[in-house]
Amino acid sequence: MRTSALSGVHPVQPDFDATAPDSARQASGTLSVSYEEKVIRINGESVRLTRTEFKLLAHLVERPFGWVTAAELIRDVLGTHHRPDTPLVRVHVHAVRRKLAQHATWLESDPHRLRGYRWIGPSQS
């Protein structure tokens, strides 16, 4: 039986030069997003996501290296019926990072400057 990457704790290392400017960062690997199947594949392997997690990650992947605020994610992904100060975005981002396992560093956040979240992994192929 194959052990899931999610069953243990794995150190997370970026797959790019973290000292390079944002525009020069290049993640290694391949990414594909199937909107019909609601599936994201990294290096050919499906990442099992809930519908909301898929929408959140696809939204960020469509804007590589661009910051998306929590308020924008609430409005565009979760729906306008949620309050702007809800921790729901953080909860979903945490779940997505856990499922990305060793690729969790591709989903970046900056809560201290309130910039939000961004995808810094590979572009869609």
PDB file of C-alpha atoms in Angstrom:
ATOM      1  CA  MET A   1       0.000   0.000   0.000  1.00  0.00           C
ATOM      2  CA  ARG A   2       1.328   3.399  -0.971  1.00  0.00           C
ATOM      3  CA  THR A   3       1.625   5.967   1.805  1.00  0.00           C
ATOM      4  CA  SER A   4      -0.026   9.295   1.146  1.00  0.00           C
ATOM      5  CA  ALA A   5       2.207  12.357   1.075  1.00  0.00           C
ATOM      6  CA  LEU A   6      -0.302  13.931   3.443  1.00  0.00           C
ATOM      7  CA  SER A   7       0.118  11.325   6.185  1.00  0.00           C
ATOM      8  CA  GLY A   8       3.453  12.633   7.442  1.00  0.00           C
ATOM      9  CA  VAL A   9       5.197  15.886   8.008  1.00  0.00           C
ATOM     10  CA  HIS A  10       7.440  16.892   5.136  1.00  0.00           C
ATOM     11  CA  PRO A  11       9.840  19.804   5.075  1.00  0.00           C
ATOM     12  CA  VAL A  12       8.812  22.313   2.457  1.00  0.00           C
ATOM     13  CA  GLN A  13      11.531  23.728   0.227  1.00  0.00           C
ATOM     14  CA  PRO A  14      10.884  26.127  -2.614  1.00  0.00           C
ATOM     15  CA  ASP A  15      11.459  24.787  -6.116  1.00  0.00           C
ATOM     16  CA  PHE A  16      12.905  28.127  -7.227  1.00  0.00           C
ATOM     17  CA  ASP A  17      15.497  30.671  -6.203  1.00  0.00           C
ATOM     18  CA  ALA A  18      13.726  32.546  -3.394  1.00  0.00           C
ATOM     19  CA  THR A  19      16.283  35.355  -3.576  1.00  0.00           C
ATOM     20  CA  ALA A  20      15.467  36.135  -7.209  1.00  0.00           C
ATOM     21  CA  PRO A  21      13.057  38.963  -7.995  1.00  0.00           C
ATOM     22  CA  ASP A  22       9.421  37.908  -8.370  1.00  0.00           C
ATOM     23  CA  SER A  23       9.523  38.102 -12.144  1.00  0.00           C
ATOM     24  CA  ALA A  24      12.604  35.860 -12.275  1.00  0.00           C
ATOM     25  CA  ARG A  25      11.253  33.102 -10.015  1.00  0.00           C
ATOM     26  CA  GLN A  26      10.551  29.988 -11.996  1.00  0.00           C
ATOM     27  CA  ALA A  27       9.047  26.928 -10.362  1.00  0.00           C
ATOM     28  CA  SER A  28       9.958  23.541 -11.746  1.00  0.00           C
ATOM     29  CA  GLY A  29       7.225  21.124 -12.706  1.00  0.00           C
ATOM     30  CA  THR A  30       4.114  21.078 -14.834  1.00  0.00           C
ATOM     31  CA  LEU A  31       0.621  22.220 -14.006  1.00  0.00           C
ATOM     32  CA  SER A  32      -2.650  21.567 -15.783  1.00  0.00           C
ATOM     33  CA  VAL A  33      -6.103  22.751 -14.844  1.00  0.00           C
ATOM     34  CA  SER A  34      -9.154  20.931 -16.192  1.00  0.00           C
ATOM     35  CA  TYR A  35     -12.190  23.119 -15.659  1.00  0.00           C
ATOM     36  CA  GLU A  36     -14.506  20.448 -17.084  1.00  0.00           C
ATOM     37  CA  GLU A  37     -13.305  17.771 -14.655  1.00  0.00           C
ATOM     38  CA  LYS A  38     -12.566  20.260 -11.844  1.00  0.00           C
ATOM     39  CA  VAL A  39      -9.105  18.698 -11.490  1.00  0.00           C
ATOM     40  CA  ILE A  40      -5.674  20.197 -11.047  1.00  0.00           C
ATOM     41  CA  ARG A  41      -2.669  18.057 -11.950  1.00  0.00           C
ATOM     42  CA  ILE A  42       0.898  18.715 -10.888  1.00  0.00           C
ATOM     43  CA  ASN A  43       3.508  16.714 -12.787  1.00  0.00           C
ATOM     44  CA  GLY A  44       0.657  14.557 -14.094  1.00  0.00           C
ATOM     45  CA  GLU A  45      -0.705  13.636 -10.652  1.00  0.00           C
ATOM     46  CA  SER A  46      -4.185  14.788  -9.650  1.00  0.00           C
ATOM     47  CA  VAL A  47      -4.544  16.911  -6.552  1.00  0.00           C
ATOM     48  CA  ARG A  48      -7.788  15.964  -4.809  1.00  0.00           C
ATOM     49  CA  LEU A  49      -9.594  19.181  -3.939  1.00  0.00           C
ATOM     50  CA  THR A  50     -13.099  20.078  -2.873  1.00  0.00           C
ATOM     51  CA  ARG A  51     -15.111  22.216  -5.287  1.00  0.00           C
ATOM     52  CA  THR A  52     -14.345  25.373  -3.285  1.00  0.00           C
ATOM     53  CA  GLU A  53     -10.639  24.518  -2.993  1.00  0.00           C
ATOM     54  CA  PHE A  54     -10.503  23.935  -6.762  1.00  0.00           C
ATOM     55  CA  LYS A  55     -12.162  27.289  -7.458  1.00  0.00           C
ATOM     56  CA  LEU A  56      -9.782  29.076  -5.088  1.00  0.00           C
ATOM     57  CA  LEU A  57      -6.636  27.488  -6.524  1.00  0.00           C
ATOM     58  CA  ALA A  58      -7.775  27.911 -10.145  1.00  0.00           C
ATOM     59  CA  HIS A  59      -8.525  31.577  -9.420  1.00  0.00           C
ATOM     60  CA  LEU A  60      -4.973  32.099  -8.143  1.00  0.00           C
ATOM     61  CA  VAL A  61      -3.361  30.047 -10.943  1.00  0.00           C
ATOM     62  CA  GLU A  62      -5.101  32.276 -13.499  1.00  0.00           C
ATOM     63  CA  ARG A  63      -3.223  35.243 -11.976  1.00  0.00           C
ATOM     64  CA  PRO A  64       0.336  33.953 -11.532  1.00  0.00           C
ATOM     65  CA  PHE A  65       2.511  36.150  -9.321  1.00  0.00           C
ATOM     66  CA  GLY A  66      -0.384  38.591  -8.857  1.00  0.00           C
ATOM     67  CA  TRP A  67      -1.594  39.256  -5.334  1.00  0.00           C
ATOM     68  CA  VAL A  68      -5.271  38.537  -4.658  1.00  0.00           C
ATOM     69  CA  THR A  69      -6.726  39.864  -1.417  1.00  0.00           C
ATOM     70  CA  ALA A  70      -8.896  37.814   0.911  1.00  0.00           C
ATOM     71  CA  ALA A  71     -11.774  40.190   0.149  1.00  0.00           C
ATOM     72  CA  GLU A  72     -11.399  39.471  -3.582  1.00  0.00           C
ATOM     73  CA  LEU A  73     -11.366  35.722  -2.932  1.00  0.00           C
ATOM     74  CA  ILE A  74     -14.496  36.018  -0.793  1.00  0.00           C
ATOM     75  CA  ARG A  75     -16.250  38.001  -3.517  1.00  0.00           C
ATOM     76  CA  ASP A  76     -15.032  36.016  -6.552  1.00  0.00           C
ATOM     77  CA  VAL A  77     -14.681  32.484  -5.181  1.00  0.00           C
ATOM     78  CA  LEU A  78     -16.627  32.027  -1.965  1.00  0.00           C
ATOM     79  CA  GLY A  79     -19.529  34.337  -2.721  1.00  0.00           C
ATOM     80  CA  THR A  80     -20.604  37.732  -1.501  1.00  0.00           C
ATOM     81  CA  HIS A  81     -22.674  36.364   1.381  1.00  0.00           C
ATOM     82  CA  HIS A  82     -19.542  35.959   3.538  1.00  0.00           C
ATOM     83  CA  ARG A  83     -18.255  38.786   5.709  1.00  0.00           C
ATOM     84  CA  PRO A  84     -14.888  40.289   4.659  1.00  0.00           C
ATOM     85  CA  ASP A  85     -13.319  39.470   8.051  1.00  0.00           C
ATOM     86  CA  THR A  86     -14.224  35.785   7.978  1.00  0.00           C
ATOM     87  CA  PRO A  87     -11.360  33.299   8.516  1.00  0.00           C
ATOM     88  CA  LEU A  88     -12.861  31.107   5.784  1.00  0.00           C
ATOM     89  CA  VAL A  89     -10.213  32.060   3.206  1.00  0.00           C
ATOM     90  CA  ARG A  90      -7.389  31.122   5.580  1.00  0.00           C
ATOM     91  CA  VAL A  91      -9.094  27.799   6.308  1.00  0.00           C
ATOM     92  CA  HIS A  92      -9.406  26.943   2.596  1.00  0.00           C
ATOM     93  CA  VAL A  93      -5.859  28.104   1.790  1.00  0.00           C
ATOM     94  CA  HIS A  94      -4.518  25.944   4.634  1.00  0.00           C
ATOM     95  CA  ALA A  95      -6.411  22.915   3.275  1.00  0.00           C
ATOM     96  CA  VAL A  96      -5.104  23.533  -0.266  1.00  0.00           C
ATOM     97  CA  ARG A  97      -1.513  23.857   0.979  1.00  0.00           C
ATOM     98  CA  ARG A  98      -1.851  20.607   2.916  1.00  0.00           C
ATOM     99  CA  LYS A  99      -3.043  18.860  -0.257  1.00  0.00           C
ATOM    100  CA  LEU A 100      -0.277  20.398  -2.379  1.00  0.00           C
ATOM    101  CA  ALA A 101       2.181  18.738   0.043  1.00  0.00           C
ATOM    102  CA  GLN A 102       5.756  19.366  -1.169  1.00  0.00           C
ATOM    103  CA  HIS A 103       4.455  22.032  -3.569  1.00  0.00           C
ATOM    104  CA  ALA A 104       2.800  24.073  -0.796  1.00  0.00           C
ATOM    105  CA  THR A 105       5.345  26.871  -1.254  1.00  0.00           C
ATOM    106  CA  TRP A 106       3.800  27.568  -4.661  1.00  0.00           C
ATOM    107  CA  LEU A 107       0.838  29.141  -2.846  1.00  0.00           C
ATOM    108  CA  GLU A 108       2.210  32.192  -1.102  1.00  0.00           C
ATOM    109  CA  SER A 109       0.556  34.492   1.408  1.00  0.00           C
ATOM    110  CA  ASP A 110       1.482  37.808   2.920  1.00  0.00           C
ATOM    111  CA  PRO A 111      -0.795  38.478   5.883  1.00  0.00           C
ATOM    112  CA  HIS A 112       1.527  41.072   7.436  1.00  0.00           C
ATOM    113  CA  ARG A 113       1.240  43.552   4.574  1.00  0.00           C
ATOM    114  CA  LEU A 114      -2.341  42.484   3.832  1.00  0.00           C
ATOM    115  CA  ARG A 115      -1.483  41.778   0.196  1.00  0.00           C
ATOM    116  CA  GLY A 116      -3.289  38.447   0.302  1.00  0.00           C
ATOM    117  CA  TYR A 117      -2.405  35.314  -1.642  1.00  0.00           C
ATOM    118  CA  ARG A 118      -0.710  34.449  -4.915  1.00  0.00           C
ATOM    119  CA  TRP A 119       0.341  31.489  -7.043  1.00  0.00           C
ATOM    120  CA  ILE A 120       4.072  31.336  -7.699  1.00  0.00           C
ATOM    121  CA  GLY A 121       4.175  27.804  -9.099  1.00  0.00           C
ATOM    122  CA  PRO A 122       4.382  26.778 -12.739  1.00  0.00           C
ATOM    123  CA  SER A 123       2.008  28.295 -15.277  1.00  0.00           C
ATOM    124  CA  GLN A 124      -0.717  26.230 -16.860  1.00  0.00           C
ATOM    125  CA  SER A 125       0.454  23.959 -19.631  1.00  0.00           C
TER     126      SER A 125
END
